[in-house]
Amino acid sequence: MKQNIETFIGCDCEYEKAEIVLFGAPFDSTTSYRPGARFGSSAMRHESFGLETYSPYQDKDLTDCFVFDSGDLELCFGNTEDALSDIEQHADQIMEEGKMPLLLGGEHLVTLANVRAVYKRFPEMHIIHFDAHTDLREDYLGAKLSHACVIRRCHDMLGDGRIHQFCIRSGEREEFAFAKEHTDLHPFDFEGLEQVVQQLKENNTPVYFTIDLDCLDPSVFPGTGTPEAGGVTFMQLLHAIRLVSETKIVGADLNELAPMLDQSGVSTATACKVLRELLLSLKK
Amino acid sequence: MKQNIETFIGCDCEYEKAEIVLFGAPFDSTTSYRPGARFGSSAMRHESFGLETYSPYQDKDLTDCFVFDSGDLELCFGNTEDALSDIEQHADQIMEEGKMPLLLGGEHLVTLANVRAVYKRFPEMHIIHFDAHTDLREDYLGAKLSHACVIRRCHDMLGDGRIHQFCIRSGEREEFAFAKEHTDLHPFDFEGLEQVVQQLKENNTPVYFTIDLDCLDPSVFPGTGTPEAGGVTFMQLLHAIRLVSETKIVGADLNELAPMLDQSGVSTATACKVLRELLLSLKK
Amino acid sequence: MKQNIETFIGCDCEYEKAEIVLFGAPFDSTTSYRPGARFGSSAMRHESFGLETYSPYQDKDLTDCFVFDSGDLELCFGNTEDALSDIEQHADQIMEEGKMPLLLGGEHLVTLANVRAVYKRFPEMHIIHFDAHTDLREDYLGAKLSHACVIRRCHDMLGDGRIHQFCIRSGEREEFAFAKEHTDLHPFDFEGLEQVVQQLKENNTPVYFTIDLDCLDPSVFPGTGTPEAGGVTFMQLLHAIRLVSETKIVGADLNELAPMLDQSGVSTATACKVLRELLLSLKK
Amino acid sequence: MKQNIETFIGCDCEYEKAEIVLFGAPFDSTTSYRPGARFGSSAMRHESFGLETYSPYQDKDLTDCFVFDSGDLELCFGNTEDALSDIEQHADQIMEEGKMPLLLGGEHLVTLANVRAVYKRFPEMHIIHFDAHTDLREDYLGAKLSHACVIRRCHDMLGDGRIHQFCIRSGEREEFAFAKEHTDLHPFDFEGLEQVVQQLKENNTPVYFTIDLDCLDPSVFPGTGTPEAGGVTFMQLLHAIRLVSETKIVGADLNELAPMLDQSGVSTATACKVLRELLLSLKK
Amino acid sequence: MKQNIETFIGCDCEYEKAEIVLFGAPFDSTTSYRPGARFGSSAMRHESFGLETYSPYQDKDLTDCFVFDSGDLELCFGNTEDALSDIEQHADQIMEEGKMPLLLGGEHLVTLANVRAVYKRFPEMHIIHFDAHTDLREDYLGAKLSHACVIRRCHDMLGDGRIHQFCIRSGEREEFAFAKEHTDLHPFDFEGLEQVVQQLKENNTPVYFTIDLDCLDPSVFPGTGTPEAGGVTFMQLLHAIRLVSETKIVGADLNELAPMLDQSGVSTATACKVLRELLLSLKK
Amino acid sequence: MKQNIETFIGCDCEYEKAEIVLFGAPFDSTTSYRPGARFGSSAMRHESFGLETYSPYQDKDLTDCFVFDSGDLELCFGNTEDALSDIEQHADQIMEEGKMPLLLGGEHLVTLANVRAVYKRFPEMHIIHFDAHTDLREDYLGAKLSHACVIRRCHDMLGDGRIHQFCIRSGEREEFAFAKEHTDLHPFDFEGLEQVVQQLKENNTPVYFTIDLDCLDPSVFPGTGTPEAGGVTFMQLLHAIRLVSETKIVGADLNELAPMLDQSGVSTATACKVLRELLLSLKK
């Protein structure tokens, strides 16, 4: 008799054969408004059994992919640097064994830890960032390690011109001013993505791909801490993901699902489908 | 047949004069994921008093239609064949008296019973099927009478080429493969509907029209057991219903509203409006 | 006039310098279907701290505007005329001191009180009305002061041809017939708005601008008493607001947010953003 | 009088034979805090099908009683006096035909209309009042017809010493002072009820019995507008109801269930059971 | 790296050493009123990580027990006999290897399958039954395999005088009449339990122990399909469980948690604690 | 110190005259299970307008007390020590001006900051602690500043025998063992409180009084992160508060209301009433 084992649907490859390793970072300790993203990764895993492994959009099936789901990390609430450090170590281990770390948040700050691990191996990498918010604050009420500062911290590492932001529709005036100088910010939707992808492909640039699910319109994704009207549709997001997957992706994450904020379950189901489509588009 | 005093709004015609008979099948016993469609028909009836009888889309009014609402059947949970048989008998009685049965689910499986009754009188009929899911499984965990198999069971009766599926965006690889061979499946939206309608009109083919409300995008209809992102809009659905109503419709149903899953009440209100527009478009 | 310390974000101008005065009318006593709009204004104020003061759509910031928030009135439930009279007096006081009253409902009936105050000073004014419903009933179960009659009561004052209605998709046959004779009704969306605005600008006509938030599609705004599928998108509404703000607006209101009906918080967040964009577009 | 086909379970006696007539007053227009009691009577009727007609507490069955359910009145929101007048007329008609009116609220103010009708026929009557609140304000923000004043309005009619209040645990200092002079107030629980009942029985005094369900502890009845911790248990209430039913009851009501405020459904189920036990205890 | 494994907290003993085997039967297909018990067992497992393994009530710790959690069975919806048969087989296997089957529902009908397996090995066994409902109907709308009939089906096997029912407060008159003749029914609470336990201990009678969690008062356990006011407290239930555990228990189950019906999470947390206390009291 | 205009009801005394200063610490960053206590203090202030200032339990009125409400602090999420330091400074300022700090959480960890401030002035003080949990862990996943360790941190300061814990019913075996050695732990309820109070009164010992609202039974207070069945009733808590208020209280707090977890609003209403009764009992 076998013990109960719960993975994201179709992600039950043996570790040795796996090309991608999923792992969850159930952390939202710096979320200043409405918390709950800590429950995102486990909700996706738990509800994924209502999803098919097959995608009619891509005519591919998760059962043909090589994905291992290593479950959720147990992270410390109340000590941000410790939590980030645990995430980074886990990503390090995955990369050492030649696999790609695909992180499920949690709040967006967890991205920083995964980026740090990937950056060590790919210092020339670019970031493609889908989000409603710029996340470019220097600090938030004094904290530099905050969900509202995560892309700014990434910029501290990567420097100018290597962060490509899309769907952005919310931020302080100073953040948009910063972006004008230092990042490649595309407001509101995916305009300009094709050209960015084209260039990254030509240069074979390694790409870290971070998706804050609140880039989606709240109509289709209400279950997130800071919903912002005026987002993209699910079909636009799928199309954009397939575009980005033409580049050389070396690390990725999906974050900011707060399942308790949408009791209809639609947000979790949609997040599951976004993950399925992302995994399938990464399969060459 | 006794009238239900709480009827769907404007559906209080005398039985003798009625052209259409509404009836509810509050059954969702085979729903494998999130139940609650059993409450759909009574919620629609109850909440319809918040709806106007007049449609500015069609410039028609339900008070000019001849619809009788016979209320909800009392169905057995735990014996699927018995429940289907009770529904079929009720549809039989309606058709014997020259009226059209318009069934309100309940889960999609109840469609099978209504189709059986209609098929007896119109063996040459086609089915037009709006749904997010193929519903083409041969069986589901061993059960052949399951919501996930209902269109497959219809195919057992009608055979190839007579089932026209629209908006389909979810299913197993095998189901899509089956559809390629045996049904007329149009993925994602209503592309191709105009031609199908044209042909059915030319041949004066009797049409059974089944609408799984999850064909709608979850943003506009979260209150359903298995919401699937990427669906059609309310306005697209209204337009498609008016198109289909140009054919010779001999039976119809509307199903899979699970009102408790959407506590904002929007899904129920939307389902009521879909039913109003369907009834009005059936009125010549 | 005393300032509310919890103001809508960025609306903390001194009263003397203020050009616009926000005030809330937490009243929904005539709501016949699902109540809760009474909590709308305070929810917007309370949740606005999750909003940025800067708009990337208009590249403007609320901190550059001159808005005073005088908080919520304390209104009598159970005596409609008294409540309306209190609202009207407050608007009178605001206008006497040369400021524009911007009323936050509450149910749509509160508009009548604000219109009465503005009308005294601008008897030649027109009304631009965004709504899902005509609100043109002569009475509702005998009550002439009802949310369902508010635009009809405005018509009693203004007469024919001076009320411009947009996004209307629900009402009784008689209401649409009345509109054909007496108002300028544009069904479903904003078609025709540009021409209306053009003409009002040419004549420098004073305009009262009333927005029932249920003009929005329920997918983006489920938190309202009578949600009506088939509404406009958030981006369409923003665009329309900016258009209308080119006219000479002398009074305005925003109403029918019922926050408890949308427990995801999206409706309240969206209402806050609509108010921010309205305030910014009024700033020349 | 026409029967409602969806009746409270077991209350389907023919009108002629009926001893008790149930009717609903879906009105909460003066509720100043959290509305929703308007949905109470129809929720009870609708959910009662989950209840058995048999009570093991009393070893009696509703099928042996003679109760007619005349459904919900259609009442005007926005004109309190009109609404009360409609309720009173309905109660008048019931009493003219020798039956007892049992009113289901709605907010507590509706009691006033039923009391007026009963008082005309039994001017010597007493009132037994179960409630968390004194309801003894002279006016509420200027309105004399308010839920917060209903027992004060009854006192206007009956005068001193004829209103017996139990379970009271909330009110302003002035209300408790008023009670000390003019009513027979028993705070917190049912202490003293037995003596009151004894005396009323000895004098064969006609009794009007009004139950505000918020007398129950919020743990067992959270679905009400103004829940007050420290209430009585369900079993204490049942016992008290059976005690009161030993007097000569000539009119009664049950009010302040706001079903949407308790999404677990427990409050509605409990209200149904309280009504069943009340009806059974009235059956001699 | 180890794959994710989720057991009920502290129940991670190796199978060989295990004395008790937990397993879930996520089935509620015959539930006629409000479904959702299908989610009970997995919710308990998932939320148990919020629980301590140590009980201050018994001064025992789950880490000292020998419990294996074999997860949830995958059961067919729509074919009741098949589902029951799968459960029975699983219980058979557990018993064959000398361990005690502890079943987590699911609706109460699943008890029948576990009882069948235990009965084969202990035909002289008695049943101790905690429930709000008699569950003694001969059939329910024609179905003999229904949650409302489960104890009647057990009586078919065991015959008179061997079923001891406690906390019962709801049922039809006929069911109570049946109980008077054939079972040992104790209404409302645990009166008489001590004597029953005494006798069973004296005779060393094998006991099957079935707990329908709706025996608890809805104030402490609202998350169940058919909540019945007037139940026992959590502390009364703990005490009763410890009493029963003095007998020779050979099989047991816990059922009817419907977690979605109580969005506060209290019902699930309480069910977890009941299970912990049951497991600890079974540990000698 | 600036007054918050939206104060807790009746707490609008001028700062100079105030004897007690209320302030909120909206912080729950270390909450490891279900967050939301950050919204507790503002919810209490906002919903208190549904409360009367008069208590029939104590026959006292808040309008006779001298309480100033300084609103909520703006605290950093993601840096626990900074947040605690801000709270401590605020408490310092209050005490310097001879007033008593009454802190509203937030999670229980905020108590530590208030205790630190009080301890500086009253190093001989004792703590009376009402809670479901021991809160005596040495660290929690490595963090020493965690809600689960707050009383242990207090013990670090005060040492043995000066912390009196009541209602405790949850914790690890090690925590209970620690308590046996170092604190005065009374499990489950208030047994022993009278003696403790007696002794503290005799010695005129200064007392810090911390109330984790989860000491209440979840039936009456479901809106908290970690509800634990088997708690005390509201009436028991009121009685205990009045007992403790006979000692020389020099600082106090109320924490762990997570209002979003109880959508019925009962938990917030109950917390408001507990605070009113605490304030009134502190008034001599």
mmCIF file with all atom_site columns, C-alpha atoms in Angstrom, chain A residues 123-218:
data_model
loop_
_atom_site.group_PDB
_atom_site.id
_atom_site.type_symbol
_atom_site.label_atom_id
_atom_site.label_alt_id
_atom_site.label_comp_id
_atom_site.label_asym_id
_atom_site.label_entity_id
_atom_site.label_seq_id
_atom_site.pdbx_PDB_ins_code
_atom_site.Cartn_x
_atom_site.Cartn_y
_atom_site.Cartn_z
_atom_site.occupancy
_atom_site.B_iso_or_equiv
_atom_site.pdbx_formal_charge
_atom_site.auth_seq_id
_atom_site.auth_comp_id
_atom_site.auth_asym_id
_atom_site.auth_atom_id
_atom_site.pdbx_PDB_model_num
ATOM 1  C CA . PRO A 1 123 ? 25.216 36.776 -14.907 1.00 0.00 ? 123 PRO A CA 1
ATOM 2  C CA . GLU A 1 124 ? 24.377 38.011 -18.412 1.00 0.00 ? 124 GLU A CA 1
ATOM 3  C CA . MET A 1 125 ? 20.702 37.132 -18.050 1.00 0.00 ? 125 MET A CA 1
ATOM 4  C CA . HIS A 1 126 ? 17.719 39.412 -18.686 1.00 0.00 ? 126 HIS A CA 1
ATOM 5  C CA . ILE A 1 127 ? 14.428 39.399 -16.841 1.00 0.00 ? 127 ILE A CA 1
ATOM 6  C CA . ILE A 1 128 ? 11.015 39.385 -18.456 1.00 0.00 ? 128 ILE A CA 1
ATOM 7  C CA . HIS A 1 129 ? 8.473  40.604 -15.924 1.00 0.00 ? 129 HIS A CA 1
ATOM 8  C CA . PHE A 1 130 ? 4.663  40.462 -16.242 1.00 0.00 ? 130 PHE A CA 1
ATOM 9  C CA . ASP A 1 131 ? 2.918  42.411 -13.479 1.00 0.00 ? 131 ASP A CA 1
ATOM 10 C CA . ALA A 1 132 ? 0.307  45.070 -12.711 1.00 0.00 ? 132 ALA A CA 1
ATOM 11 C CA . HIS A 1 133 ? 2.800  46.886 -10.488 1.00 0.00 ? 133 HIS A CA 1
ATOM 12 C CA . THR A 1 134 ? 6.267  48.294 -11.161 1.00 0.00 ? 134 THR A CA 1
ATOM 13 C CA . ASP A 1 135 ? 7.674  46.821 -7.880  1.00 0.00 ? 135 ASP A CA 1
ATOM 14 C CA . LEU A 1 136 ? 10.431 49.415 -8.196  1.00 0.00 ? 136 LEU A CA 1
ATOM 15 C CA . ARG A 1 137 ? 10.338 51.139 -4.795  1.00 0.00 ? 137 ARG A CA 1
ATOM 16 C CA . GLU A 1 138 ? 13.692 51.706 -3.147  1.00 0.00 ? 138 GLU A CA 1
ATOM 17 C CA . ASP A 1 139 ? 12.138 50.696 0.172   1.00 0.00 ? 139 ASP A CA 1
ATOM 18 C CA . TYR A 1 140 ? 8.700  50.254 1.678   1.00 0.00 ? 140 TYR A CA 1
ATOM 19 C CA . LEU A 1 141 ? 8.252  51.793 5.147   1.00 0.00 ? 141 LEU A CA 1
ATOM 20 C CA . GLY A 1 142 ? 11.954 51.246 5.633   1.00 0.00 ? 142 GLY A CA 1
ATOM 21 C CA . ALA A 1 143 ? 12.130 47.630 4.448   1.00 0.00 ? 143 ALA A CA 1
ATOM 22 C CA . LYS A 1 144 ? 14.277 46.995 1.386   1.00 0.00 ? 144 LYS A CA 1
ATOM 23 C CA . LEU A 1 145 ? 13.194 43.369 1.227   1.00 0.00 ? 145 LEU A CA 1
ATOM 24 C CA . SER A 1 146 ? 9.546  43.942 0.417   1.00 0.00 ? 146 SER A CA 1
ATOM 25 C CA . HIS A 1 147 ? 7.176  42.696 -2.275  1.00 0.00 ? 147 HIS A CA 1
ATOM 26 C CA . ALA A 1 148 ? 6.958  46.316 -3.461  1.00 0.00 ? 148 ALA A CA 1
ATOM 27 C CA . CYS A 1 149 ? 10.720 46.497 -4.064  1.00 0.00 ? 149 CYS A CA 1
ATOM 28 C CA . VAL A 1 150 ? 11.485 43.130 -5.628  1.00 0.00 ? 150 VAL A CA 1
ATOM 29 C CA . ILE A 1 151 ? 12.247 44.323 -9.165  1.00 0.00 ? 151 ILE A CA 1
ATOM 30 C CA . ARG A 1 152 ? 14.270 47.213 -7.769  1.00 0.00 ? 152 ARG A CA 1
ATOM 31 C CA . ARG A 1 153 ? 16.410 44.676 -5.900  1.00 0.00 ? 153 ARG A CA 1
ATOM 32 C CA . CYS A 1 154 ? 16.778 42.734 -9.150  1.00 0.00 ? 154 CYS A CA 1
ATOM 33 C CA . HIS A 1 155 ? 17.867 45.953 -10.837 1.00 0.00 ? 155 HIS A CA 1
ATOM 34 C CA . ASP A 1 156 ? 20.488 46.397 -8.133  1.00 0.00 ? 156 ASP A CA 1
ATOM 35 C CA . MET A 1 157 ? 22.040 43.185 -9.477  1.00 0.00 ? 157 MET A CA 1
ATOM 36 C CA . LEU A 1 158 ? 21.420 43.401 -13.216 1.00 0.00 ? 158 LEU A CA 1
ATOM 37 C CA . GLY A 1 159 ? 21.652 47.129 -13.856 1.00 0.00 ? 159 GLY A CA 1
ATOM 38 C CA . ASP A 1 160 ? 20.013 49.137 -16.622 1.00 0.00 ? 160 ASP A CA 1
ATOM 39 C CA . GLY A 1 161 ? 18.245 47.908 -19.682 1.00 0.00 ? 161 GLY A CA 1
ATOM 40 C CA . ARG A 1 162 ? 18.018 44.250 -18.800 1.00 0.00 ? 162 ARG A CA 1
ATOM 41 C CA . ILE A 1 163 ? 14.594 44.181 -17.149 1.00 0.00 ? 163 ILE A CA 1
ATOM 42 C CA . HIS A 1 164 ? 11.616 44.119 -19.510 1.00 0.00 ? 164 HIS A CA 1
ATOM 43 C CA . GLN A 1 165 ? 8.343  44.937 -17.786 1.00 0.00 ? 165 GLN A CA 1
ATOM 44 C CA . PHE A 1 166 ? 4.877  44.376 -19.270 1.00 0.00 ? 166 PHE A CA 1
ATOM 45 C CA . CYS A 1 167 ? 1.229  45.008 -18.309 1.00 0.00 ? 167 CYS A CA 1
ATOM 46 C CA . ILE A 1 168 ? 2.311  47.591 -15.699 1.00 0.00 ? 168 ILE A CA 1
ATOM 47 C CA . ARG A 1 169 ? -0.564 49.843 -14.666 1.00 0.00 ? 169 ARG A CA 1
ATOM 48 C CA . SER A 1 170 ? 0.070  50.845 -11.072 1.00 0.00 ? 170 SER A CA 1
ATOM 49 C CA . GLY A 1 171 ? 2.869  52.515 -9.127  1.00 0.00 ? 171 GLY A CA 1
ATOM 50 C CA . GLU A 1 172 ? 3.995  55.791 -7.678  1.00 0.00 ? 172 GLU A CA 1
ATOM 51 C CA . ARG A 1 173 ? 5.081  58.642 -9.922  1.00 0.00 ? 173 ARG A CA 1
ATOM 52 C CA . GLU A 1 174 ? 8.684  58.106 -8.813  1.00 0.00 ? 174 GLU A CA 1
ATOM 53 C CA . GLU A 1 175 ? 8.591  54.463 -9.831  1.00 0.00 ? 175 GLU A CA 1
ATOM 54 C CA . PHE A 1 176 ? 7.484  55.268 -13.353 1.00 0.00 ? 176 PHE A CA 1
ATOM 55 C CA . ALA A 1 177 ? 10.189 57.967 -13.483 1.00 0.00 ? 177 ALA A CA 1
ATOM 56 C CA . PHE A 1 178 ? 12.780 55.404 -12.358 1.00 0.00 ? 178 PHE A CA 1
ATOM 57 C CA . ALA A 1 179 ? 11.584 52.970 -14.998 1.00 0.00 ? 179 ALA A CA 1
ATOM 58 C CA . LYS A 1 180 ? 11.980 55.566 -17.715 1.00 0.00 ? 180 LYS A CA 1
ATOM 59 C CA . GLU A 1 181 ? 15.677 55.813 -16.850 1.00 0.00 ? 181 GLU A CA 1
ATOM 60 C CA . HIS A 1 182 ? 16.533 52.268 -15.916 1.00 0.00 ? 182 HIS A CA 1
ATOM 61 C CA . THR A 1 183 ? 14.168 49.578 -17.145 1.00 0.00 ? 183 THR A CA 1
ATOM 62 C CA . ASP A 1 184 ? 12.283 48.716 -20.296 1.00 0.00 ? 184 ASP A CA 1
ATOM 63 C CA . LEU A 1 185 ? 8.718  49.329 -19.072 1.00 0.00 ? 185 LEU A CA 1
ATOM 64 C CA . HIS A 1 186 ? 5.719  48.643 -21.323 1.00 0.00 ? 186 HIS A CA 1
ATOM 65 C CA . PRO A 1 187 ? 2.562  49.910 -19.649 1.00 0.00 ? 187 PRO A CA 1
ATOM 66 C CA . PHE A 1 188 ? -0.881 48.243 -19.645 1.00 0.00 ? 188 PHE A CA 1
ATOM 67 C CA . ASP A 1 189 ? -0.380 45.263 -21.990 1.00 0.00 ? 189 ASP A CA 1
ATOM 68 C CA . PHE A 1 190 ? 2.069  43.256 -24.108 1.00 0.00 ? 190 PHE A CA 1
ATOM 69 C CA . GLU A 1 191 ? 2.828  45.875 -26.722 1.00 0.00 ? 191 GLU A CA 1
ATOM 70 C CA . GLY A 1 192 ? 6.462  45.556 -27.721 1.00 0.00 ? 192 GLY A CA 1
ATOM 71 C CA . LEU A 1 193 ? 6.903  42.000 -26.458 1.00 0.00 ? 193 LEU A CA 1
ATOM 72 C CA . GLU A 1 194 ? 7.456  40.533 -29.887 1.00 0.00 ? 194 GLU A CA 1
ATOM 73 C CA . GLN A 1 195 ? 10.407 42.824 -30.570 1.00 0.00 ? 195 GLN A CA 1
ATOM 74 C CA . VAL A 1 196 ? 11.941 42.138 -27.148 1.00 0.00 ? 196 VAL A CA 1
ATOM 75 C CA . VAL A 1 197 ? 11.648 38.401 -27.693 1.00 0.00 ? 197 VAL A CA 1
ATOM 76 C CA . GLN A 1 198 ? 13.108 38.712 -31.191 1.00 0.00 ? 198 GLN A CA 1
ATOM 77 C CA . GLN A 1 199 ? 16.187 40.459 -29.888 1.00 0.00 ? 199 GLN A CA 1
ATOM 78 C CA . LEU A 1 200 ? 16.720 38.099 -26.979 1.00 0.00 ? 200 LEU A CA 1
ATOM 79 C CA . LYS A 1 201 ? 16.449 35.132 -29.362 1.00 0.00 ? 201 LYS A CA 1
ATOM 80 C CA . GLU A 1 202 ? 18.959 36.635 -31.746 1.00 0.00 ? 202 GLU A CA 1
ATOM 81 C CA . ASN A 1 203 ? 21.481 37.073 -28.964 1.00 0.00 ? 203 ASN A CA 1
ATOM 82 C CA . ASN A 1 204 ? 20.613 33.751 -27.343 1.00 0.00 ? 204 ASN A CA 1
ATOM 83 C CA . THR A 1 205 ? 20.344 35.689 -24.076 1.00 0.00 ? 205 THR A CA 1
ATOM 84 C CA . PRO A 1 206 ? 19.433 33.654 -20.984 1.00 0.00 ? 206 PRO A CA 1
ATOM 85 C CA . VAL A 1 207 ? 16.099 34.828 -19.647 1.00 0.00 ? 207 VAL A CA 1
ATOM 86 C CA . TYR A 1 208 ? 14.528 34.697 -16.213 1.00 0.00 ? 208 TYR A CA 1
ATOM 87 C CA . PHE A 1 209 ? 10.749 34.812 -16.543 1.00 0.00 ? 209 PHE A CA 1
ATOM 88 C CA . THR A 1 210 ? 8.672  36.102 -13.619 1.00 0.00 ? 210 THR A CA 1
ATOM 89 C CA . ILE A 1 211 ? 4.880  36.241 -13.774 1.00 0.00 ? 211 ILE A CA 1
ATOM 90 C CA . ASP A 1 212 ? 2.921  38.104 -11.135 1.00 0.00 ? 212 ASP A CA 1
ATOM 91 C CA . LEU A 1 213 ? -0.529 36.737 -11.817 1.00 0.00 ? 213 LEU A CA 1
ATOM 92 C CA . ASP A 1 214 ? -2.087 40.106 -11.032 1.00 0.00 ? 214 ASP A CA 1
ATOM 93 C CA . CYS A 1 215 ? -1.088 41.130 -14.548 1.00 0.00 ? 215 CYS A CA 1
ATOM 94 C CA . LEU A 1 216 ? -4.385 39.410 -15.411 1.00 0.00 ? 216 LEU A CA 1
ATOM 95 C CA . ASP A 1 217 ? -7.563 41.446 -15.215 1.00 0.00 ? 217 ASP A CA 1
ATOM 96 C CA . PRO A 1 218 ? -9.291 41.039 -11.840 1.00 0.00 ? 218 PRO A CA 1
#
